[in-house]
Amino acid sequence: MAEGTPPPETIAHDDLCPVCHLLLFAPVKTTCAHILCGSCMAQWADASSTSNISHSSLDLDLSHFDPSYDPTYDLEANCPMCRTRTTASPDNALARQLEQQYPNTYEERRKEEEVERGQRVGEGGVEGVMILIGNRHRLVRGEETANKHDWTFFVRTSRPDIVEEVRVNLHPTFRPPRLVLRQPPFEVRRLGWGYFTIEAQIVLKEPYGWVKDGGERRHEGLELTWTLDFEGRGRQGRVRAKVRKVEETAGEGEGELDEGQDRRSPVNWPHLDRDE
Ligand SMILES: [Zn+2]
Ligand SMILES: [Zn+2]
């Protein structure tokens, strides 16, 4: 308990994020002049777009994946407000102003943000995890028209230490079509002629569970799908998810929900099918 409860701050309507309806935190301004939280923009972009893998991509160096890397500013996405194709850049002046005007609320928002980004363990032991899913690609020129695609499917998380295994379902023509990857990097490399949709399931080590719809599902994996992309060097998408360390309890202790620990926003599980 801190030294007394700070007086409530009344937030002006204009200072609320149009997406999460909370005080704008680390606001960004889009090229279409909309202002929203940087994380709301990133979350939106996560769910609405994938990005090309390029030499400059920060995400490409897998061994140095930074869980707190915020891809907001690299992204082009459709604006959540007006749906035009847009990019966003941080509005630092506004951030400073909001922090001065609403110091307590801004600080609360910062803590929430750190939980989301996996930099801090939140209430009830909830931690944010970022997942990258995608494929690298190289075209192999064959005789006549028989070009082949050398592809590597990957699943990367900011917390490989808590991943028990990644189960992967390939196209049934591959032998074997089902794989279980137990060690990072979680990758599958194959040579093939056509693209298809890969199903992956990320299973966590005990005692961690994915937080889905407000409760954790301890023995369920997180299911994701990815359609291989053979343009250029490949493509990847991001998913933010939450995990929670489930404390051992007496009794069967399996999959029970802890009431009152629900976080405000249930996680979305976008199926990362390629944008057409
Ligand atoms: Zn927001
Ligand atoms: Zn807009």
Tab-separated table of C-alpha atoms and ligand atoms in Angstrom:
chain	number	residue	atom	x	y	z
A	1	MET	CA	0.000	0.000	0.000
A	2	ALA	CA	1.307	3.394	-0.941
A	3	GLU	CA	1.031	6.583	1.044
A	4	GLY	CA	-2.670	7.236	0.641
A	5	THR	CA	-4.705	7.150	-2.504
A	6	PRO	CA	-3.958	9.957	-4.922
A	7	PRO	CA	-6.909	12.186	-5.814
A	8	PRO	CA	-8.690	10.993	-8.942
A	9	GLU	CA	-7.747	12.858	-12.075
A	10	THR	CA	-10.490	13.801	-14.455
A	11	ILE	CA	-9.376	13.213	-17.992
A	12	ALA	CA	-10.599	15.553	-20.670
A	13	HIS	CA	-12.402	13.785	-23.459
A	14	ASP	CA	-9.835	14.895	-26.005
A	15	ASP	CA	-7.091	13.213	-24.022
A	16	LEU	CA	-8.671	9.787	-24.194
A	17	CYS	CA	-7.508	7.293	-26.767
A	18	PRO	CA	-10.246	6.619	-29.320
A	19	VAL	CA	-9.311	2.939	-29.346
A	20	CYS	CA	-8.894	1.946	-25.688
A	21	HIS	CA	-10.784	4.905	-24.160
A	22	LEU	CA	-8.070	5.372	-21.555
A	23	LEU	CA	-5.694	8.255	-21.125
A	24	LEU	CA	-3.467	8.425	-24.194
A	25	PHE	CA	-0.151	6.839	-23.419
A	26	ALA	CA	2.971	7.381	-25.526
A	27	PRO	CA	0.669	8.825	-28.169
A	28	VAL	CA	1.370	8.585	-31.850
A	29	LYS	CA	-0.031	10.715	-34.593
A	30	THR	CA	-0.939	9.116	-37.884
A	31	THR	CA	-0.394	10.689	-41.267
A	32	CYS	CA	-4.179	11.064	-41.400
A	33	ALA	CA	-3.944	13.184	-38.212
A	34	HIS	CA	-5.458	10.744	-35.761
A	35	ILE	CA	-3.947	10.440	-32.315
A	36	LEU	CA	-3.928	7.213	-30.349
A	37	CYS	CA	-1.714	5.279	-27.960
A	38	GLY	CA	1.393	3.875	-29.568
A	39	SER	CA	0.498	0.441	-28.223
A	40	CYS	CA	-3.037	0.650	-29.584
A	41	MET	CA	-1.624	1.476	-32.987
A	42	ALA	CA	0.837	-1.395	-32.741
A	43	GLN	CA	-1.801	-3.819	-31.602
A	44	TRP	CA	-4.032	-2.763	-34.397
A	45	ALA	CA	-1.258	-3.101	-36.919
A	46	ASP	CA	-0.392	-6.536	-35.534
A	47	ALA	CA	-3.858	-7.736	-36.242
A	48	SER	CA	-4.268	-6.034	-39.579
A	49	SER	CA	-1.001	-6.467	-41.354
A	50	THR	CA	2.162	-8.417	-41.746
A	51	SER	CA	5.486	-7.032	-42.753
A	52	ASN	CA	8.085	-7.972	-45.271
A	53	ILE	CA	11.306	-9.352	-43.999
A	54	SER	CA	14.181	-7.240	-45.159
A	55	HIS	CA	17.798	-6.743	-44.303
A	56	SER	CA	16.897	-3.756	-42.210
A	57	SER	CA	14.247	-5.588	-40.264
A	58	LEU	CA	15.106	-5.529	-36.594
A	59	ASP	CA	13.264	-8.753	-36.166
A	60	LEU	CA	15.407	-10.638	-38.588
A	61	ASP	CA	18.291	-11.251	-36.280
A	62	LEU	CA	16.644	-13.964	-34.358
A	63	SER	CA	19.241	-14.375	-31.694
A	64	HIS	CA	18.891	-10.765	-30.651
A	65	PHE	CA	15.167	-10.465	-30.672
A	66	ASP	CA	14.240	-7.657	-28.360
A	67	PRO	CA	10.937	-8.303	-26.611
A	68	SER	CA	10.455	-4.643	-25.952
A	69	TYR	CA	11.038	-3.699	-29.539
A	70	ASP	CA	8.089	-1.629	-30.570
A	71	PRO	CA	7.342	-2.042	-34.234
A	72	THR	CA	4.816	0.773	-34.340
A	73	TYR	CA	6.907	3.152	-36.298
A	74	ASP	CA	7.959	0.714	-38.957
A	75	LEU	CA	4.477	-0.218	-39.789
A	76	GLU	CA	2.090	0.763	-42.375
A	77	ALA	CA	-1.426	-0.114	-41.475
A	78	ASN	CA	-4.913	0.999	-42.113
A	79	CYS	CA	-5.816	3.649	-39.587
A	80	PRO	CA	-8.205	2.199	-36.989
A	81	MET	CA	-10.156	5.448	-37.065
A	82	CYS	CA	-10.551	6.279	-40.727
A	83	ARG	CA	-9.145	3.185	-42.448
A	84	THR	CA	-6.779	5.024	-44.720
A	85	ARG	CA	-3.358	3.563	-45.279
A	86	THR	CA	-1.167	5.346	-42.803
A	87	THR	CA	1.968	5.359	-40.747
A	88	ALA	CA	2.363	6.793	-37.274
A	89	SER	CA	5.049	8.724	-35.476
A	90	PRO	CA	5.361	9.512	-31.783
A	91	ASP	CA	4.034	12.811	-30.489
A	92	ASN	CA	6.507	13.454	-27.703
A	93	ALA	CA	5.304	16.954	-26.928
A	94	LEU	CA	1.821	15.656	-26.300
A	95	ALA	CA	3.196	12.814	-24.185
A	96	ARG	CA	5.021	15.293	-21.935
A	97	GLN	CA	1.970	17.474	-21.655
A	98	LEU	CA	-0.278	14.561	-20.690
A	99	GLU	CA	2.229	13.335	-18.150
A	100	GLN	CA	2.304	16.764	-16.512
A	101	GLN	CA	-1.406	17.168	-16.560
A	102	TYR	CA	-2.288	13.691	-15.272
A	103	PRO	CA	0.791	12.420	-13.423
A	104	ASN	CA	-0.925	9.596	-11.539
A	105	THR	CA	-3.000	8.262	-14.378
A	106	TYR	CA	-0.058	8.486	-16.723
A	107	GLU	CA	2.064	6.488	-14.312
A	108	GLU	CA	-0.636	3.823	-14.083
A	109	ARG	CA	-0.742	3.616	-17.829
A	110	ARG	CA	3.020	3.223	-17.912
A	111	LYS	CA	2.822	0.250	-15.580
A	112	GLU	CA	0.131	-1.373	-17.692
A	113	GLU	CA	2.225	-0.820	-20.738
A	114	GLU	CA	5.259	-2.453	-19.170
A	115	VAL	CA	3.188	-5.498	-18.359
A	116	GLU	CA	1.956	-5.674	-21.949
A	117	ARG	CA	5.475	-5.501	-23.208
A	118	GLY	CA	6.786	-8.139	-20.887
A	119	GLN	CA	8.966	-5.749	-18.929
A	120	ARG	CA	7.037	-6.133	-15.742
A	121	VAL	CA	4.941	-8.810	-14.159
A	122	GLY	CA	1.422	-7.562	-13.711
A	123	GLU	CA	-1.341	-8.231	-11.260
A	124	GLY	CA	-1.931	-11.911	-10.748
A	125	GLY	CA	1.397	-12.747	-12.372
A	126	VAL	CA	0.320	-11.850	-15.901
A	127	GLU	CA	3.177	-11.244	-18.315
A	128	GLY	CA	3.118	-9.993	-21.876
A	129	VAL	CA	4.785	-12.059	-24.545
A	130	MET	CA	5.449	-11.103	-28.106
A	131	ILE	CA	5.408	-13.727	-30.801
A	132	LEU	CA	6.732	-13.486	-34.299
A	133	ILE	CA	5.513	-15.976	-36.839
A	134	GLY	CA	6.534	-16.071	-40.446
A	135	ASN	CA	8.756	-17.533	-43.083
A	136	ARG	CA	12.001	-16.699	-44.746
A	137	HIS	CA	12.224	-17.504	-48.414
A	138	ARG	CA	14.705	-18.041	-51.198
A	139	LEU	CA	13.859	-18.921	-54.765
A	140	VAL	CA	15.806	-21.824	-56.194
A	141	ARG	CA	15.913	-21.664	-59.977
A	142	GLY	CA	15.357	-25.072	-61.471
A	143	GLU	CA	15.489	-26.448	-64.981
A	144	GLU	CA	12.736	-25.220	-67.258
A	145	THR	CA	9.849	-24.015	-65.150
A	146	ALA	CA	10.545	-26.052	-62.089
A	147	ASN	CA	11.376	-23.289	-59.654
A	148	LYS	CA	11.489	-24.326	-56.100
A	149	HIS	CA	11.074	-22.412	-52.907
A	150	ASP	CA	13.507	-22.834	-50.107
A	151	TRP	CA	11.478	-21.728	-47.113
A	152	THR	CA	11.987	-21.631	-43.389
A	153	PHE	CA	8.947	-21.326	-41.192
A	154	PHE	CA	9.649	-19.855	-37.791
A	155	VAL	CA	7.955	-19.084	-34.525
A	156	ARG	CA	9.851	-16.831	-32.206
A	157	THR	CA	8.797	-15.559	-28.831
A	158	SER	CA	10.196	-13.068	-26.398
A	159	ARG	CA	10.115	-15.852	-23.777
A	160	PRO	CA	11.621	-18.960	-25.369
A	161	ASP	CA	12.560	-20.059	-21.866
A	162	ILE	CA	8.956	-20.893	-21.013
A	163	VAL	CA	8.092	-22.677	-24.248
A	164	GLU	CA	7.814	-26.417	-23.840
A	165	GLU	CA	7.351	-27.159	-27.505
A	166	VAL	CA	5.945	-25.876	-30.752
A	167	ARG	CA	3.764	-28.330	-32.657
A	168	VAL	CA	3.688	-27.748	-36.361
A	169	ASN	CA	1.320	-29.155	-38.965
A	170	LEU	CA	2.619	-28.967	-42.507
A	171	HIS	CA	0.799	-29.836	-45.696
A	172	PRO	CA	-0.078	-33.557	-45.609
A	173	THR	CA	2.203	-34.206	-48.579
A	174	PHE	CA	5.247	-33.516	-46.436
A	175	ARG	CA	6.862	-36.408	-44.613
A	176	PRO	CA	6.356	-36.233	-41.763
A	177	PRO	CA	3.484	-33.726	-41.861
A	178	ARG	CA	3.491	-33.176	-38.106
A	179	LEU	CA	6.511	-31.999	-36.213
A	180	VAL	CA	7.222	-31.169	-32.630
A	181	LEU	CA	9.973	-28.620	-32.070
A	182	ARG	CA	11.403	-28.738	-28.598
A	183	GLN	CA	14.374	-26.405	-28.818
A	184	PRO	CA	14.679	-22.848	-30.026
A	185	PRO	CA	15.015	-21.701	-32.678
A	186	PHE	CA	11.613	-23.100	-33.509
A	187	GLU	CA	12.056	-23.451	-37.239
A	188	VAL	CA	11.237	-25.788	-40.076
A	189	ARG	CA	13.109	-25.551	-43.347
A	190	ARG	CA	11.879	-27.314	-46.465
A	191	LEU	CA	12.078	-27.138	-50.218
A	192	GLY	CA	8.799	-27.066	-52.070
A	193	TRP	CA	6.800	-25.924	-55.035
A	194	GLY	CA	3.718	-24.389	-53.538
A	195	TYR	CA	2.613	-22.360	-50.574
A	196	PHE	CA	0.109	-23.552	-48.019
A	197	THR	CA	-1.090	-22.715	-44.542
A	198	ILE	CA	0.879	-24.003	-41.607
A	199	GLU	CA	-0.730	-24.559	-38.239
A	200	ALA	CA	1.378	-24.086	-35.163
A	201	GLN	CA	0.600	-24.556	-31.533
A	202	ILE	CA	2.801	-23.098	-28.843
A	203	VAL	CA	2.723	-25.121	-25.642
A	204	LEU	CA	4.124	-23.621	-22.467
A	205	LYS	CA	6.152	-25.234	-19.766
A	206	GLU	CA	4.573	-25.865	-16.409
A	207	PRO	CA	3.449	-23.885	-14.522
A	208	TYR	CA	2.760	-21.313	-17.224
A	209	GLY	CA	-0.503	-20.979	-19.092
A	210	TRP	CA	-1.791	-18.710	-21.820
A	211	VAL	CA	-4.259	-16.152	-20.606
A	212	LYS	CA	-7.229	-16.436	-22.907
A	213	ASP	CA	-10.460	-14.588	-22.463
A	214	GLY	CA	-9.482	-13.515	-19.009
A	215	GLY	CA	-8.650	-16.919	-17.574
A	216	GLU	CA	-5.643	-19.090	-18.106
A	217	ARG	CA	-5.879	-22.365	-19.938
A	218	ARG	CA	-3.038	-24.203	-18.474
A	219	HIS	CA	-2.791	-27.162	-20.743
A	220	GLU	CA	-3.883	-25.579	-23.944
A	221	GLY	CA	-1.457	-24.382	-26.520
A	222	LEU	CA	-1.769	-21.105	-28.326
A	223	GLU	CA	-2.856	-21.848	-31.865
A	224	LEU	CA	-1.671	-19.761	-34.752
A	225	THR	CA	-1.793	-20.185	-38.480
A	226	TRP	CA	0.563	-18.888	-41.094
A	227	THR	CA	0.298	-18.967	-44.865
A	228	LEU	CA	3.723	-19.268	-46.451
A	229	ASP	CA	4.783	-16.273	-48.452
A	230	PHE	CA	7.118	-16.659	-51.389
A	231	GLU	CA	7.584	-12.989	-52.232
A	232	GLY	CA	11.141	-11.807	-51.828
A	233	ARG	CA	12.810	-12.749	-48.589
A	234	GLY	CA	9.665	-13.741	-46.808
A	235	ARG	CA	7.196	-12.228	-44.451
A	236	GLN	CA	6.296	-12.202	-40.788
A	237	GLY	CA	3.538	-11.165	-38.479
A	238	ARG	CA	3.314	-10.439	-34.777
A	239	VAL	CA	0.999	-11.506	-32.057
A	240	ARG	CA	0.945	-10.173	-28.528
A	241	ALA	CA	-0.243	-12.597	-25.955
A	242	LYS	CA	-0.300	-12.950	-22.208
A	243	VAL	CA	0.914	-15.735	-20.035
A	244	ARG	CA	0.537	-16.358	-16.387
A	245	LYS	CA	2.400	-18.448	-13.927
A	246	VAL	CA	-0.158	-20.663	-12.311
A	247	GLU	CA	0.578	-21.203	-8.670
A	248	GLU	CA	0.404	-24.747	-7.491
A	249	THR	CA	-2.688	-25.252	-5.428
A	250	ALA	CA	-3.942	-28.155	-3.434
A	251	GLY	CA	-6.318	-30.500	-5.175
A	252	GLU	CA	-6.382	-31.341	-8.814
A	253	GLY	CA	-5.210	-27.854	-9.744
A	254	GLU	CA	-5.993	-28.203	-13.357
A	255	GLY	CA	-7.247	-25.346	-15.457
A	256	GLU	CA	-9.159	-23.654	-12.729
A	257	LEU	CA	-9.852	-20.016	-13.208
A	258	ASP	CA	-8.897	-17.483	-10.685
A	259	GLU	CA	-11.775	-15.138	-10.257
A	260	GLY	CA	-11.069	-11.479	-9.943
A	261	GLN	CA	-7.800	-11.682	-11.825
A	262	ASP	CA	-9.320	-10.880	-15.144
A	263	ARG	CA	-7.456	-8.208	-16.946
A	264	ARG	CA	-9.418	-5.477	-18.582
A	265	SER	CA	-8.793	-6.537	-22.123
A	266	PRO	CA	-9.029	-10.085	-23.328
A	267	VAL	CA	-6.315	-10.921	-25.772
A	268	ASN	CA	-7.109	-11.191	-29.417
A	269	TRP	CA	-5.893	-14.206	-31.254
A	270	PRO	CA	-5.598	-13.032	-34.769
A	271	HIS	CA	-5.134	-15.773	-37.249
A	272	LEU	CA	-2.379	-14.384	-39.302
A	273	ASP	CA	-3.576	-15.199	-42.723
A	274	ARG	CA	-1.902	-13.232	-45.366
A	275	ASP	CA	-3.521	-10.014	-46.503
A	276	GLU	CA	-4.795	-10.485	-49.967
B	1	ZN	ZN	-5.164	3.499	-26.574
B	2	ZN	ZN	-6.934	8.058	-39.658
